[in-house]
Coordinates of C-alpha atoms and ligand atoms in Angstrom, one line a residue:
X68 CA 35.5 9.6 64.0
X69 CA 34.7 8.9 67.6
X70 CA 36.4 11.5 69.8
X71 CA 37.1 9.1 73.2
X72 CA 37.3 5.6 71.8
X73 CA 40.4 4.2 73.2
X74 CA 39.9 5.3 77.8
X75 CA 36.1 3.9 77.4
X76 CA 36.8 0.6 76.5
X77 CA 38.7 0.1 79.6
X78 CA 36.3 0.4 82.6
X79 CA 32.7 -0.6 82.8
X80 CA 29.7 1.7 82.4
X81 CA 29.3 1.7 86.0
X82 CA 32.3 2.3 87.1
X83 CA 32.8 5.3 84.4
X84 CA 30.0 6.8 85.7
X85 CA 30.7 6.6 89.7
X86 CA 34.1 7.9 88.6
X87 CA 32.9 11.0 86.3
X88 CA 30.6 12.1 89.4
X89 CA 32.8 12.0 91.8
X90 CA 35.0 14.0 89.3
X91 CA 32.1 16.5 88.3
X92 CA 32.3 17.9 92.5
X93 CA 35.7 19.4 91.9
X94 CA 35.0 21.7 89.0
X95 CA 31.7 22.3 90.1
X96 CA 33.1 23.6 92.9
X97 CA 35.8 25.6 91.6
X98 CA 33.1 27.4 89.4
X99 CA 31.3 28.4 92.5
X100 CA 32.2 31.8 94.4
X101 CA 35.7 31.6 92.6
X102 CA 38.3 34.1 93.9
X103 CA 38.0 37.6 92.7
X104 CA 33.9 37.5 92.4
X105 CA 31.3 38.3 95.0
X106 CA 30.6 34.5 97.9
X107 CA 27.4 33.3 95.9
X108 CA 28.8 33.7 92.3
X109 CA 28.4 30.5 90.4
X110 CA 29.8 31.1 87.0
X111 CA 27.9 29.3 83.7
X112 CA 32.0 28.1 83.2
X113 CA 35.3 29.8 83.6
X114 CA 35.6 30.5 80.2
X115 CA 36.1 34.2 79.2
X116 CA 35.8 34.5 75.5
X117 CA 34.1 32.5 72.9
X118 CA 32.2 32.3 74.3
X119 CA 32.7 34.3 77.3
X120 CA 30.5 32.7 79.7
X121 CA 32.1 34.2 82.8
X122 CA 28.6 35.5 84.5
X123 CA 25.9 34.8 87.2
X124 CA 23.1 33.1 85.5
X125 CA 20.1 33.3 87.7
X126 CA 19.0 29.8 85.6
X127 CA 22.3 27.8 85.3
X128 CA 22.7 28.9 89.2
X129 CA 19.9 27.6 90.6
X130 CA 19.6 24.2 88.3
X131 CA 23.0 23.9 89.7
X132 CA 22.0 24.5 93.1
X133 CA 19.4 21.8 93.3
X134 CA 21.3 19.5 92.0
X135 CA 24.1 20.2 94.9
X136 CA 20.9 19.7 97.1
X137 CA 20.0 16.2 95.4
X138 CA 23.3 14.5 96.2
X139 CA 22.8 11.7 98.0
X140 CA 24.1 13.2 101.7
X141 CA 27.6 11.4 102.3
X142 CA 27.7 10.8 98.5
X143 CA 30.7 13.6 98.8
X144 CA 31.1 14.3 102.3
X145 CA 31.0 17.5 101.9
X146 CA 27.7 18.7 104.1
X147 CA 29.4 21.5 105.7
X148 CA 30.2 22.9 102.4
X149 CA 26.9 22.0 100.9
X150 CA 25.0 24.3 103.9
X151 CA 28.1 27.4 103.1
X152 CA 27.3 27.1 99.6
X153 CA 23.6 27.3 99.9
X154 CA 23.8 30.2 102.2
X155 CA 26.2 32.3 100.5
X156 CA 23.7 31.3 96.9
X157 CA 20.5 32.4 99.2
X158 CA 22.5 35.7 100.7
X159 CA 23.8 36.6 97.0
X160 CA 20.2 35.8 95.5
X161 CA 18.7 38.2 97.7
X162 CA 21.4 41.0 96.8
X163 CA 20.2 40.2 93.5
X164 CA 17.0 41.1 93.9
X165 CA 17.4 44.1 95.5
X166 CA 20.2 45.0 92.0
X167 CA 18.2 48.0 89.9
X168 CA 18.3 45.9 86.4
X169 CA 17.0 47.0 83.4
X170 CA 14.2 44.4 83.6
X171 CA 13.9 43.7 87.1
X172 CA 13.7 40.3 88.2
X173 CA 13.7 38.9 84.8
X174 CA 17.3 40.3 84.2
X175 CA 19.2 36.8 83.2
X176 CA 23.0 37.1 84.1
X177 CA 24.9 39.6 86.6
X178 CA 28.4 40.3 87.0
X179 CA 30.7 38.5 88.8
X180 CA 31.0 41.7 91.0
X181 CA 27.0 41.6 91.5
X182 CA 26.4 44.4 89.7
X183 CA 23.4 44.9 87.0
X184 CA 25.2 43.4 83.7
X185 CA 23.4 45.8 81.6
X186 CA 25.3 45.3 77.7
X187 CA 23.0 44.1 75.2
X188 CA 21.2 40.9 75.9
X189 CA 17.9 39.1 75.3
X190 CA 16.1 39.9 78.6
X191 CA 14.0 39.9 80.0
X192 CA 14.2 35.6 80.8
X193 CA 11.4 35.2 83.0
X194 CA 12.5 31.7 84.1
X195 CA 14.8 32.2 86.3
X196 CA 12.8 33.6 89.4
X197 CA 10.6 30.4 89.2
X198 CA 13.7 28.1 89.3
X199 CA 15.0 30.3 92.1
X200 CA 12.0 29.3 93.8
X201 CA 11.9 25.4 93.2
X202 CA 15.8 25.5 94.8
X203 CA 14.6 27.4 97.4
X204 CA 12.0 25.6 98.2
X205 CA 14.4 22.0 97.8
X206 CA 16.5 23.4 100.3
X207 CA 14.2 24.1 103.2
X208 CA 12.6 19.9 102.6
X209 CA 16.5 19.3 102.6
X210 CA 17.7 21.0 105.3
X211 CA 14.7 21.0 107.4
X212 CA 14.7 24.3 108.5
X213 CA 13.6 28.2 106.9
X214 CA 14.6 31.5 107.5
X215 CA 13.1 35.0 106.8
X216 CA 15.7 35.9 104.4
X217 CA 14.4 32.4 102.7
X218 CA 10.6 33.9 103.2
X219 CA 11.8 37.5 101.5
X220 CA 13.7 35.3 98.4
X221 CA 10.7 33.1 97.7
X222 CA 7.8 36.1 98.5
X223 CA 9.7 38.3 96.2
X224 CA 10.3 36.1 93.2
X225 CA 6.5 34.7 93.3
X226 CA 5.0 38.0 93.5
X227 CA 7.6 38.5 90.1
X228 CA 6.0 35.2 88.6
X229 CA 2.3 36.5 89.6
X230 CA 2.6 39.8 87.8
X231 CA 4.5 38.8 84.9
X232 CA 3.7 35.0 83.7
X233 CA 1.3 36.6 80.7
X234 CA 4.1 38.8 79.6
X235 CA 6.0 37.4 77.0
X236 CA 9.9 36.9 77.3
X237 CA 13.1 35.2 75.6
X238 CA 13.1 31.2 76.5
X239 CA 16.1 29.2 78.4
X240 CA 17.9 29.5 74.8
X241 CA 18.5 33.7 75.5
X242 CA 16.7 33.5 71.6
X243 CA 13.4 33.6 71.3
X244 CA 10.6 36.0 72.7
X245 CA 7.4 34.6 72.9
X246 CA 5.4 32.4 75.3
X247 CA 7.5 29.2 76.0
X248 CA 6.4 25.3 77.6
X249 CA 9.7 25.6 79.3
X250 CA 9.2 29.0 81.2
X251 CA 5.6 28.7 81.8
X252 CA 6.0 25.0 83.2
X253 CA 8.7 25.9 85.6
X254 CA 6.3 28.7 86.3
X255 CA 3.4 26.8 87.0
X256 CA 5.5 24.3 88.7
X257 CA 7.5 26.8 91.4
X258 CA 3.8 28.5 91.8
X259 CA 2.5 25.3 93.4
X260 CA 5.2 24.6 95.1
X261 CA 5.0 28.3 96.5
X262 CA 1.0 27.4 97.3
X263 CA 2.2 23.9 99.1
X264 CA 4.2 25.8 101.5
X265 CA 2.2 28.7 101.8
X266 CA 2.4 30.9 104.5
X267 CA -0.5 32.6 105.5
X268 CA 2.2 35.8 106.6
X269 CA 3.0 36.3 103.4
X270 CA 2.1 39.6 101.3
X271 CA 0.6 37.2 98.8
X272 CA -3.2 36.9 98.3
X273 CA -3.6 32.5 98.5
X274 CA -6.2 32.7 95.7
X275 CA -3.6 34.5 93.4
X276 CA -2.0 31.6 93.3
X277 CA -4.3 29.5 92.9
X278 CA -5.9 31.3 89.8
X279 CA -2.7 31.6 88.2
X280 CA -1.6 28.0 88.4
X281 CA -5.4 27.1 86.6
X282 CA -4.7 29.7 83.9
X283 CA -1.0 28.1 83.4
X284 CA -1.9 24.7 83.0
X285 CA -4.7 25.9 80.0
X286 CA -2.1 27.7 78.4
X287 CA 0.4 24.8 78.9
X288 CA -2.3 22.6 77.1
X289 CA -2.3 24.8 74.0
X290 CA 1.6 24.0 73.4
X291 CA 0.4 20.7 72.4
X292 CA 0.1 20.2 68.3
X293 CA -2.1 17.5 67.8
X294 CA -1.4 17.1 64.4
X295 CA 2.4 17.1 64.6
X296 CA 2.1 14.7 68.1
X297 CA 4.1 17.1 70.0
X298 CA 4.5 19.7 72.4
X299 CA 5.5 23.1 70.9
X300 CA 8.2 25.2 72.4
X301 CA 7.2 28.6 71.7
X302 CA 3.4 29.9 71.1
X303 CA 2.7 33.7 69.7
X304 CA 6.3 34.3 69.1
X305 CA 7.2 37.5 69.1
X306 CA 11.0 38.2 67.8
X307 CA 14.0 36.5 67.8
X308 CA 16.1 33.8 65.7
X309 CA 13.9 34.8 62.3
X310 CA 16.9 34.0 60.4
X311 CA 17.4 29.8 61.4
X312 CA 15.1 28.3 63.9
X313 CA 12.3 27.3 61.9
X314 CA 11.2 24.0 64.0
X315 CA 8.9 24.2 67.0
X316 CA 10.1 21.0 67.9
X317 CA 12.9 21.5 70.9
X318 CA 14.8 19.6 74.0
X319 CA 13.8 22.5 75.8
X320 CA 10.4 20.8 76.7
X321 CA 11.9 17.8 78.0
X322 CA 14.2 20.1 80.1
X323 CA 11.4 21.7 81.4
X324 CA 9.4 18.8 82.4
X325 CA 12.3 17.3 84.6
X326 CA 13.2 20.8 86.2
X327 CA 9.3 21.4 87.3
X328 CA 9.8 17.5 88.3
X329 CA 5.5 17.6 89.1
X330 CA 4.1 14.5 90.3
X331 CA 1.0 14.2 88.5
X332 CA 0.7 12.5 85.4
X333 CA -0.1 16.1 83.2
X334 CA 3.4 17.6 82.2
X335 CA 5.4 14.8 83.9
X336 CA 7.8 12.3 82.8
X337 CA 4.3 10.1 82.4
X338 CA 2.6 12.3 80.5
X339 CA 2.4 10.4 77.2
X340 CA 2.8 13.7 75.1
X341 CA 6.1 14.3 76.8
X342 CA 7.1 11.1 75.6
X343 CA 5.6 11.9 71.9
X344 CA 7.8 14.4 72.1
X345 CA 11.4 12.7 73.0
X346 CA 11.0 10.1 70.3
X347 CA 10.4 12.7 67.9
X348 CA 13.3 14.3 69.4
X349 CA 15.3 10.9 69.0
X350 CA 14.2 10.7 65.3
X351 CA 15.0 14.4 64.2
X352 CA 19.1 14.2 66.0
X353 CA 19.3 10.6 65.0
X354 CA 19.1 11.9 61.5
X355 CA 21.0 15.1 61.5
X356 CA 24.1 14.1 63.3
X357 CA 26.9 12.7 61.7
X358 CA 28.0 11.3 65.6
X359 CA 25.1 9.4 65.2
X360 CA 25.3 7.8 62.0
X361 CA 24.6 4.0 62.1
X362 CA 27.8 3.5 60.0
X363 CA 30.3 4.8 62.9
X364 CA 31.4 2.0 64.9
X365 CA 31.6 2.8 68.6
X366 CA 33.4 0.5 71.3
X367 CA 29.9 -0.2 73.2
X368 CA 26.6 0.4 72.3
X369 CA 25.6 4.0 72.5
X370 CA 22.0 5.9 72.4
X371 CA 21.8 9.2 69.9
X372 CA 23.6 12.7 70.9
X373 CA 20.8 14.9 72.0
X374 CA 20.7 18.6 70.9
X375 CA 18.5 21.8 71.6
X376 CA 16.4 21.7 68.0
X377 CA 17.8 20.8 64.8
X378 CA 18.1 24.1 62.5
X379 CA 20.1 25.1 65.7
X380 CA 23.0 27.4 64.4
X381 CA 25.0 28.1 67.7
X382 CA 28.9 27.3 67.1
X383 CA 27.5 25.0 64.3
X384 CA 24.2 23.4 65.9
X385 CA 25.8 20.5 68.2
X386 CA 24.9 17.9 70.5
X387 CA 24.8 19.3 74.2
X388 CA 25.8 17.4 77.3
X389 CA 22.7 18.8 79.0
X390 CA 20.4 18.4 76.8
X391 CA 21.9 14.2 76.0
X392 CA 21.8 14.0 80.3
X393 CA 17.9 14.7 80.1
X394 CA 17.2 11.8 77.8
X395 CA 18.9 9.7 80.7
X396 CA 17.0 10.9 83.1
X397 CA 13.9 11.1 81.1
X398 CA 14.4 7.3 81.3
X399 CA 15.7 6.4 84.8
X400 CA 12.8 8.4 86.2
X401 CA 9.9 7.1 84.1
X402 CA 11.5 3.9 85.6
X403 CA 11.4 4.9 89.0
X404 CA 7.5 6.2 88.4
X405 CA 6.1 2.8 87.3
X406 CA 7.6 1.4 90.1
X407 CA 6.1 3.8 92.2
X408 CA 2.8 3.8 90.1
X409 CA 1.9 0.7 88.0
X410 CA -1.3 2.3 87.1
X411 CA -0.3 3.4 83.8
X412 CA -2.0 3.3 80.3
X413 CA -0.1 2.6 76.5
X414 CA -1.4 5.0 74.3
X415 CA -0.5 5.4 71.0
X416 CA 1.2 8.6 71.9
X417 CA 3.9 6.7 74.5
X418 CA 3.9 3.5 72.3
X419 CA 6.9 4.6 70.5
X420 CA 8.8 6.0 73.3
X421 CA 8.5 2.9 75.4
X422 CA 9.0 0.6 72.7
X423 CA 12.4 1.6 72.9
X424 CA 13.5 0.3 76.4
X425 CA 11.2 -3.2 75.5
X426 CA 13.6 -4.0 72.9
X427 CA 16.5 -3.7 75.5
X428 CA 15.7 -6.9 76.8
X429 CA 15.7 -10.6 75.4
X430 CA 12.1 -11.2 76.3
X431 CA 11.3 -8.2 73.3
X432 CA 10.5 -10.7 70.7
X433 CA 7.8 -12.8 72.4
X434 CA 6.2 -9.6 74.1
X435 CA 4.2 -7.2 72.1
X436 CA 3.2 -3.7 73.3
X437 CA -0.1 -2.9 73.0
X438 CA -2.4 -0.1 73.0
X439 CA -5.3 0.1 75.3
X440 CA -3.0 -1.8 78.1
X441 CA -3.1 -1.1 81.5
X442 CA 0.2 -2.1 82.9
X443 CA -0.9 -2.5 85.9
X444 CA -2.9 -5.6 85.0
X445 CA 0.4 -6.9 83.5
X446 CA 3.3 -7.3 86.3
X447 CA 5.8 -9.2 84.3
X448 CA 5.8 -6.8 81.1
X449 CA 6.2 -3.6 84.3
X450 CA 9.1 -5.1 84.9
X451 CA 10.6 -5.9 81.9
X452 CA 9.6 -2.1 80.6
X453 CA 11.2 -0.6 83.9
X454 CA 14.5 -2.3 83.4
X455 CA 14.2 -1.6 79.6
X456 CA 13.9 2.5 80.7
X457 CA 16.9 1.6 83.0
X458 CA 19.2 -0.1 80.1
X459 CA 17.8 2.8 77.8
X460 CA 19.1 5.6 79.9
X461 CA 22.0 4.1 80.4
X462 CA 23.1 3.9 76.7
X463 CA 22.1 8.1 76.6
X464 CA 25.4 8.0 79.4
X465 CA 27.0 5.8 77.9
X466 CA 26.7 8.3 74.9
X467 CA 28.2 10.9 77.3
X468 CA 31.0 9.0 78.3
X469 CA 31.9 8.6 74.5
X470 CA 32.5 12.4 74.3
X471 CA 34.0 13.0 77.7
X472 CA 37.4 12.8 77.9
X473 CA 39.5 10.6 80.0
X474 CA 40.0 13.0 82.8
X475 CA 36.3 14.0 82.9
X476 CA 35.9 17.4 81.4
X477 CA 32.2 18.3 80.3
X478 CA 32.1 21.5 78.1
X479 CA 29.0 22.7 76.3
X480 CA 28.4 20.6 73.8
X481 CA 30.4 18.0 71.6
X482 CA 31.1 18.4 68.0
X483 CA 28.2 16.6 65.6
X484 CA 31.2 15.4 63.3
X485 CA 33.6 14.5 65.4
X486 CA 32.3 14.5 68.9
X487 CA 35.2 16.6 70.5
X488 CA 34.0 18.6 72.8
X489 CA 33.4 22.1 71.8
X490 CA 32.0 26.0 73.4
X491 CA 32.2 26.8 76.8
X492 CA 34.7 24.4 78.8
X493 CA 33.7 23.0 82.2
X494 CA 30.3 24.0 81.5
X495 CA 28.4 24.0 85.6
X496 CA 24.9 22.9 84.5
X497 CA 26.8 20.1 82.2
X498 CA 28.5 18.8 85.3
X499 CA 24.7 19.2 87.0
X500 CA 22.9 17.5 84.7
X501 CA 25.3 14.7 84.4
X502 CA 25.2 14.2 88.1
X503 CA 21.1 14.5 88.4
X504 CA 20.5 12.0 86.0
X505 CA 23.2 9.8 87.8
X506 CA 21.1 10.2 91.1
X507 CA 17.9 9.2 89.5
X508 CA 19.8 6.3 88.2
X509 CA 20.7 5.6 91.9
X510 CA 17.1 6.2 93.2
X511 CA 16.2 3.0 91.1
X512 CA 18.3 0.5 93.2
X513 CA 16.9 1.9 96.2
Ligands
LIG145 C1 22.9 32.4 71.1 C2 22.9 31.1 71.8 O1 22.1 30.2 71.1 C3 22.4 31.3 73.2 O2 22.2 30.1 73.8 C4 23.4 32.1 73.8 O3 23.2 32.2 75.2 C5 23.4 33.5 73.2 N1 23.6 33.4 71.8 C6 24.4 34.5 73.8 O4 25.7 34.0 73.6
LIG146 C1 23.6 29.3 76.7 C2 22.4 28.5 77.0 O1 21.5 28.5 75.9 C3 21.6 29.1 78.2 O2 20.6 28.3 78.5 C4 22.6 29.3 79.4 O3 21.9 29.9 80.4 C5 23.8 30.0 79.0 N1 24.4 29.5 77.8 C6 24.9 30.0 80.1 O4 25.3 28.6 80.4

């Protein structure tokens, strides 16, 4: 049974979709410095128990952050209020940092108060710094303009990344301790950043950098199992989730490639190992879901629920709207980087993956996708693949909008029965990853 049926076979895609964004803005917003917590709070959701997600994530902050800086400016009017949000996040983030924790910069959540939250946790979560950095750094190319209290936040949280991206610690799930793709990508990623804009003021010796960034991407390289065709999650794993997650395999690598949002080919949405990955992805939630059994009959055609793993055991191992939003994007932006690039090779590794979004269009059946192909050489099959990725993210939202109810509430994650939503209500990064894949979507028409 289809939780939403009956409202989404009203309006179109589209219009769903303009409609859920501009809806997205107001509980966003009421999740960020609500009354009784400190100007910079954003709660993960207002939900106090069961789970009781009423916190300062340093991660789900500053994903939700950049996103608030993606918006298209006049998309929501709302400039003045963007530049007052950022400020009072950048003010808060620095109080943060200066907060005695019981793992320094790596502590994941605070109080709503700003004080240390120091009750029993998986820490230290050494992502978040390096996201802190990426927004950071998105806000000065937004806004055109730094300040020192900017400099201090990203010095700080680099020289945090510099001295600590060899130590293990617990991934973006709060589960595992070991050495993750995700946090070491984001890493890597907010390290290059931090060597694009470097300053040569800052306490930070240049080559540091550099030498870090080299030893990153080898250790990124080692996630890769070429026997299984994908990228692995977690390498010399240390403690954590020894009684369910057995499976390497893990949305959390796709996550992590669109939040380090590189533009070379090696850990981006191009990189054909990324893309080995998804479809495996696809395959494993395609068959463990009852949502996506082939037998239910939806109103419109939908792409799979996407999940964190599969042995996943949290409130029953669901579907997430996060992690169902990345496939999206996954898609529009691939789209948006063959236009951008046509250079780009079919291997056997992205075959799969791409022959997806060629079956999406009539043409399918007289084409054939072949390995060894440069697109480049091959202008009419570029196109028909880039509005293929297009049609194929739009069936991952059109997946979302079959589990979001009419007035536009994203929780956690959705039910893998049922599809009714289920954890955390109004979930922040949901709403943010809804609405960053609906801007990539927008950057195609451009
Ligand atoms: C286990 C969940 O899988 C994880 O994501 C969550 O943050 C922690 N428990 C804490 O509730
Ligand atoms: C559980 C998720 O696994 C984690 O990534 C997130 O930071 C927290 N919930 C708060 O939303």
């Amino acid at each position: 049974m289809i939780a939403f049926p009956a409202n989404s076979q009203q309006v179109s895609l589209a219009k769903w979709m303009t409609s859920e964004a501009d809806f997205s803005l107001t509980p966003m917003s009421q999740n960020i410095s609500p009354s009784g917590t400190v100007r910079g709070v954003i709660i993960a959701s207002p939900s106090r128990q069961d789970p009781d997600y009423y916190f300062h994530w340093i991660r789900d902050s500053a994903l939700v952050m950049d996103t608030l800086l993606t918006l298209s400016p006049g998309a929501s009017n709302q400039s003045p209020w963007l530049l007052q949000t950022f400020a009072d996040y950048a003010a808060f983030s620095r109080e943060l940092q200066l907060t005695t924790t019981l793992t320094g910069l790596g502590e994941p959540r605070f109080n709503v108060d700003g004080t240390a939250f120091n009750g029993p946790w998986a820490r230290p979560q050494n992502d978040g710094p390096a996201l802190r950095v990426l927004t950071v750094l998105h806000s000065i190319q937004r806004f055109h303009a730094s300040t020192a209290l900017l400099s201090t936040i990203l010095q700080t949280d680099l020289r945090y990344i510099l001295t600590n991206f060899q130590v293990p610690s617990f991934d973006l799930w709060e589960e595992v301790k070991g050495d993750h793709f995700y946090t070491r990508l984001v890493q890597m990623a907010a390290l290059r950043a931090g060597l694009d804009h470097f300053d040569p003021g800052w306490n930070i010796p240049r080559q540091d950098l550099q030498t870090a960034i080299t030893s990153l991407q080898n250790d990124l390289d080692l996630h890769w199992r070429s026997d299984k065709k994908y990228f692995s999650a977690t390498l010399n794993r240390v403690e954590g989730a020894e009684a369910y997650k057995f499976t390497d395999l893990d949305t959390a690598v796709i996550l992590g490639v669109l939040h380090a949002n590189l533009d070379s080919d090696n850990f981006s949405v191009r990189d054909d190992r990324v893309l080995a990955t998804a479809s495996q992805l696809e395959t494993v939630f395609l068959a463990i879901y009852n949502v996506n059994a082939n037998t239910y009959s939806t109103p419109y055609p939908v792409a799979p629920a996407i999940g964190r793993y599969a042995d996943d055991v949290y409130f029953g191992g669901n579907p997430w709207y996060i992690t169902t939003s990345a496939f999206a994007e996954l898609n529009y932006r691939l789209s948006l980087s063959l236009a951008k690039n046509k250079s780009y090779m079919i291997t056997e590794l992205n075959l799969p993956f791409l022959k997806k979004a060629l079956a999406l269009r009539s043409e399918a059946n007289v084409i054939k996708l072949k390995t060894g192909v440069n697109l480049k050489g091959h202008p009419h099959l570029l196109k028909l693949l880039q509005q293929g990725l297009k049609a194929r993210g739009d069936l991952f939202m059109a997946r979302l909008r079959l589990h979001t109810p009419p007035e536009g509430a994203m929780a956690e994650q959705f039910e893998r029965n049922d599809g009714h939503p289920v954890s955390a209500r109004d979930l922040t990064w949901s709403y943010a990853s809804f609405l960053s894949a609906f801007e990539s979507r927008k950057a195609l028409s451009k």
